[in-house]
Amino acid sequence: MFKVVSFVFLLVYTTPSIEWPTHLLCKTDRLEVNYRSCDPLQDLAFSIDTCSSVVPETINIRIATILRYSIRKLSVEVTLGMNGASVPFYSKELCEEDHPEFLYCGKKKGELIYYEGPVSLGFHELPLGDLGVKVELLNQDHHTIICANFTVKSH
């Protein structure tokens, strides 16, 4: 009997989930922002300092995850989605092999990466309605380091 119960627990706790939970990032009368990891194997921790429908030039964020792949080079790609259409919005190299810009550049598989600091948003007004934002960080081999889908509801 113990073997059967152990086997059932093993299956339940080792079977990968279809989706990670949706995390509430920010909510006011006019704005709601949620995020969900789009990496099928790993969730992430993310928070922001302010929650306002008035968009500042920069916001302070905190983000953390455990690396499944090492980082020699790292790029970020941001895609916006609205009314069923997706458009590339922003792309930038964050880490280059010969020119590491951030402390997490050069981190190895299994290490914790944590960033706390300002991020420029690149826009000053939120459109009314629902906006999808996909943020993906990829290493030199195009392995996903972090992937998050944000849903922004502006009323």
Short mmCIF file of C-alpha atoms in Angstrom, two decimals:
data_model
loop_
_atom_site.label_atom_id
_atom_site.label_comp_id
_atom_site.label_asym_id
_atom_site.label_seq_id
_atom_site.Cartn_x
_atom_site.Cartn_y
_atom_site.Cartn_z
CA MET A 1 0.00 0.00 0.00
CA PHE A 2 2.82 2.42 0.92
CA LYS A 3 4.42 1.86 -2.51
CA VAL A 4 1.16 2.69 -4.32
CA VAL A 5 0.61 5.90 -2.33
CA SER A 6 4.25 6.90 -2.86
CA PHE A 7 3.94 6.28 -6.59
CA VAL A 8 0.78 8.42 -6.83
CA PHE A 9 2.47 11.30 -4.97
CA LEU A 10 5.50 10.97 -7.23
CA LEU A 11 3.31 11.28 -10.33
CA VAL A 12 1.32 14.22 -8.97
CA TYR A 13 4.31 16.26 -7.84
CA THR A 14 6.61 15.54 -10.81
CA THR A 15 4.13 15.98 -13.67
CA PRO A 16 4.74 19.36 -15.29
CA SER A 17 1.85 21.81 -15.16
CA ILE A 18 0.24 23.08 -18.36
CA GLU A 19 0.48 26.70 -17.18
CA TRP A 20 1.95 28.60 -14.28
CA PRO A 21 -0.41 30.59 -12.05
CA THR A 22 -1.28 34.16 -12.94
CA HIS A 23 0.26 36.64 -10.50
CA LEU A 24 -1.40 39.98 -9.74
CA LEU A 25 1.27 42.64 -10.13
CA CYS A 26 -0.75 45.82 -9.73
CA LYS A 27 -4.39 46.86 -9.34
CA THR A 28 -6.10 50.25 -9.07
CA ASP A 29 -9.52 51.58 -10.11
CA ARG A 30 -8.19 52.28 -13.64
CA LEU A 31 -5.42 49.73 -14.10
CA GLU A 32 -4.78 46.03 -13.57
CA VAL A 33 -1.53 44.25 -14.47
CA ASN A 34 -1.07 40.48 -14.23
CA TYR A 35 1.77 38.24 -15.34
CA ARG A 36 2.34 34.56 -15.94
CA SER A 37 5.54 32.73 -16.80
CA CYS A 38 5.52 31.47 -20.40
CA ASP A 39 8.47 29.17 -19.68
CA PRO A 40 6.86 25.71 -19.35
CA LEU A 41 9.47 24.55 -16.82
CA GLN A 42 9.97 27.53 -14.53
CA ASP A 43 8.09 30.35 -12.84
CA LEU A 44 9.69 33.66 -11.87
CA ALA A 45 9.39 36.28 -9.15
CA PHE A 46 8.59 39.81 -10.33
CA SER A 47 7.44 43.01 -8.62
CA ILE A 48 7.22 46.75 -9.30
CA ASP A 49 7.34 49.75 -6.96
CA THR A 50 4.44 51.81 -8.34
CA CYS A 51 1.00 51.09 -9.73
CA SER A 52 -0.45 53.99 -11.69
CA SER A 53 -2.28 54.48 -14.97
CA VAL A 54 0.03 57.48 -15.50
CA VAL A 55 3.13 55.92 -17.07
CA PRO A 56 6.45 57.22 -15.70
CA GLU A 57 9.59 57.29 -17.87
CA THR A 58 11.11 54.50 -15.77
CA ILE A 59 9.80 52.09 -13.17
CA ASN A 60 11.73 50.24 -10.51
CA ILE A 61 11.43 46.47 -10.78
CA ARG A 62 12.65 43.39 -8.96
CA ILE A 63 12.99 40.09 -10.79
CA ALA A 64 14.53 36.77 -9.76
CA THR A 65 14.87 33.25 -11.10
CA ILE A 66 17.19 30.24 -10.98
CA LEU A 67 19.18 29.75 -14.19
CA ARG A 68 18.57 26.60 -16.21
CA TYR A 69 21.23 27.73 -18.71
CA SER A 70 24.42 29.78 -18.37
CA ILE A 71 24.56 33.37 -19.62
CA ARG A 72 27.46 34.48 -21.79
CA LYS A 73 25.25 36.65 -23.99
CA LEU A 74 21.72 37.77 -23.15
CA SER A 75 19.12 39.58 -25.21
CA VAL A 76 15.62 40.80 -24.41
CA GLU A 77 12.73 40.76 -26.87
CA VAL A 78 9.41 42.49 -26.15
CA THR A 79 6.29 41.86 -28.22
CA LEU A 80 3.01 43.78 -27.88
CA GLY A 81 -0.34 42.16 -28.57
CA MET A 82 -3.68 43.89 -29.02
CA ASN A 83 -6.89 42.75 -30.74
CA GLY A 84 -5.32 39.44 -31.76
CA ALA A 85 -2.26 40.97 -33.49
CA SER A 86 1.32 40.77 -32.17
CA VAL A 87 4.02 43.28 -33.06
CA PRO A 88 7.72 43.25 -32.12
CA PHE A 89 8.21 46.31 -29.91
CA TYR A 90 11.72 46.26 -28.46
CA SER A 91 14.91 44.23 -28.71
CA LYS A 92 18.27 44.80 -27.02
CA GLU A 93 21.49 42.97 -26.14
CA LEU A 94 21.85 43.08 -22.35
CA CYS A 95 25.01 41.00 -22.01
CA GLU A 96 27.81 40.62 -24.53
CA GLU A 97 30.69 38.20 -23.95
CA ASP A 98 33.36 40.91 -24.00
CA HIS A 99 31.27 43.69 -22.45
CA PRO A 100 29.11 42.58 -19.48
CA GLU A 101 26.74 45.42 -18.59
CA PHE A 102 24.94 43.88 -15.60
CA LEU A 103 25.95 41.75 -12.59
CA TYR A 104 24.02 38.73 -13.87
CA CYS A 105 26.10 38.60 -17.08
CA GLY A 106 28.37 35.56 -16.91
CA LYS A 107 26.22 33.69 -14.36
CA LYS A 108 26.23 29.89 -14.59
CA LYS A 109 23.47 27.27 -14.74
CA GLY A 110 21.94 26.72 -11.28
CA GLU A 111 22.79 30.19 -9.95
CA LEU A 112 20.19 32.70 -8.80
CA ILE A 113 19.87 35.84 -10.86
CA TYR A 114 18.31 38.88 -9.25
CA TYR A 115 17.88 42.34 -10.70
CA GLU A 116 16.58 45.34 -8.81
CA GLY A 117 16.58 48.71 -10.50
CA PRO A 118 15.06 51.05 -13.06
CA VAL A 119 13.65 49.97 -16.42
CA SER A 120 12.64 52.39 -19.17
CA LEU A 121 9.24 51.50 -20.59
CA GLY A 122 9.56 53.24 -23.97
CA PHE A 123 6.04 54.68 -23.98
CA HIS A 124 4.19 57.35 -22.02
CA GLU A 125 0.50 56.47 -22.37
CA LEU A 126 -1.40 53.24 -21.90
CA PRO A 127 -4.07 52.53 -24.50
CA LEU A 128 -7.53 51.86 -23.11
CA GLY A 129 -8.51 48.21 -23.16
CA ASP A 130 -6.51 45.02 -22.87
CA LEU A 131 -2.87 44.91 -23.92
CA GLY A 132 -0.67 41.82 -23.95
CA VAL A 133 3.08 42.17 -23.47
CA LYS A 134 5.46 39.23 -23.87
CA VAL A 135 8.97 39.68 -22.48
CA GLU A 136 11.53 37.02 -23.31
CA LEU A 137 15.20 36.90 -22.32
CA LEU A 138 17.31 34.53 -24.43
CA ASN A 139 20.92 33.43 -24.00
CA GLN A 140 23.63 32.96 -26.66
CA ASP A 141 22.13 29.59 -27.70
CA HIS A 142 18.58 31.03 -27.88
CA HIS A 143 17.55 29.13 -24.73
CA THR A 144 14.86 30.87 -22.70
CA ILE A 145 16.25 32.41 -19.52
CA ILE A 146 13.06 34.26 -18.54
CA CYS A 147 9.72 34.45 -20.31
CA ALA A 148 6.68 36.32 -19.00
CA ASN A 149 3.32 37.25 -20.49
CA PHE A 150 1.85 40.42 -19.00
CA THR A 151 -1.80 41.41 -19.32
CA VAL A 152 -2.45 45.13 -18.91
CA LYS A 153 -6.09 46.19 -18.50
CA SER A 154 -6.55 49.95 -18.66
CA HIS A 155 -10.02 51.43 -18.06
#
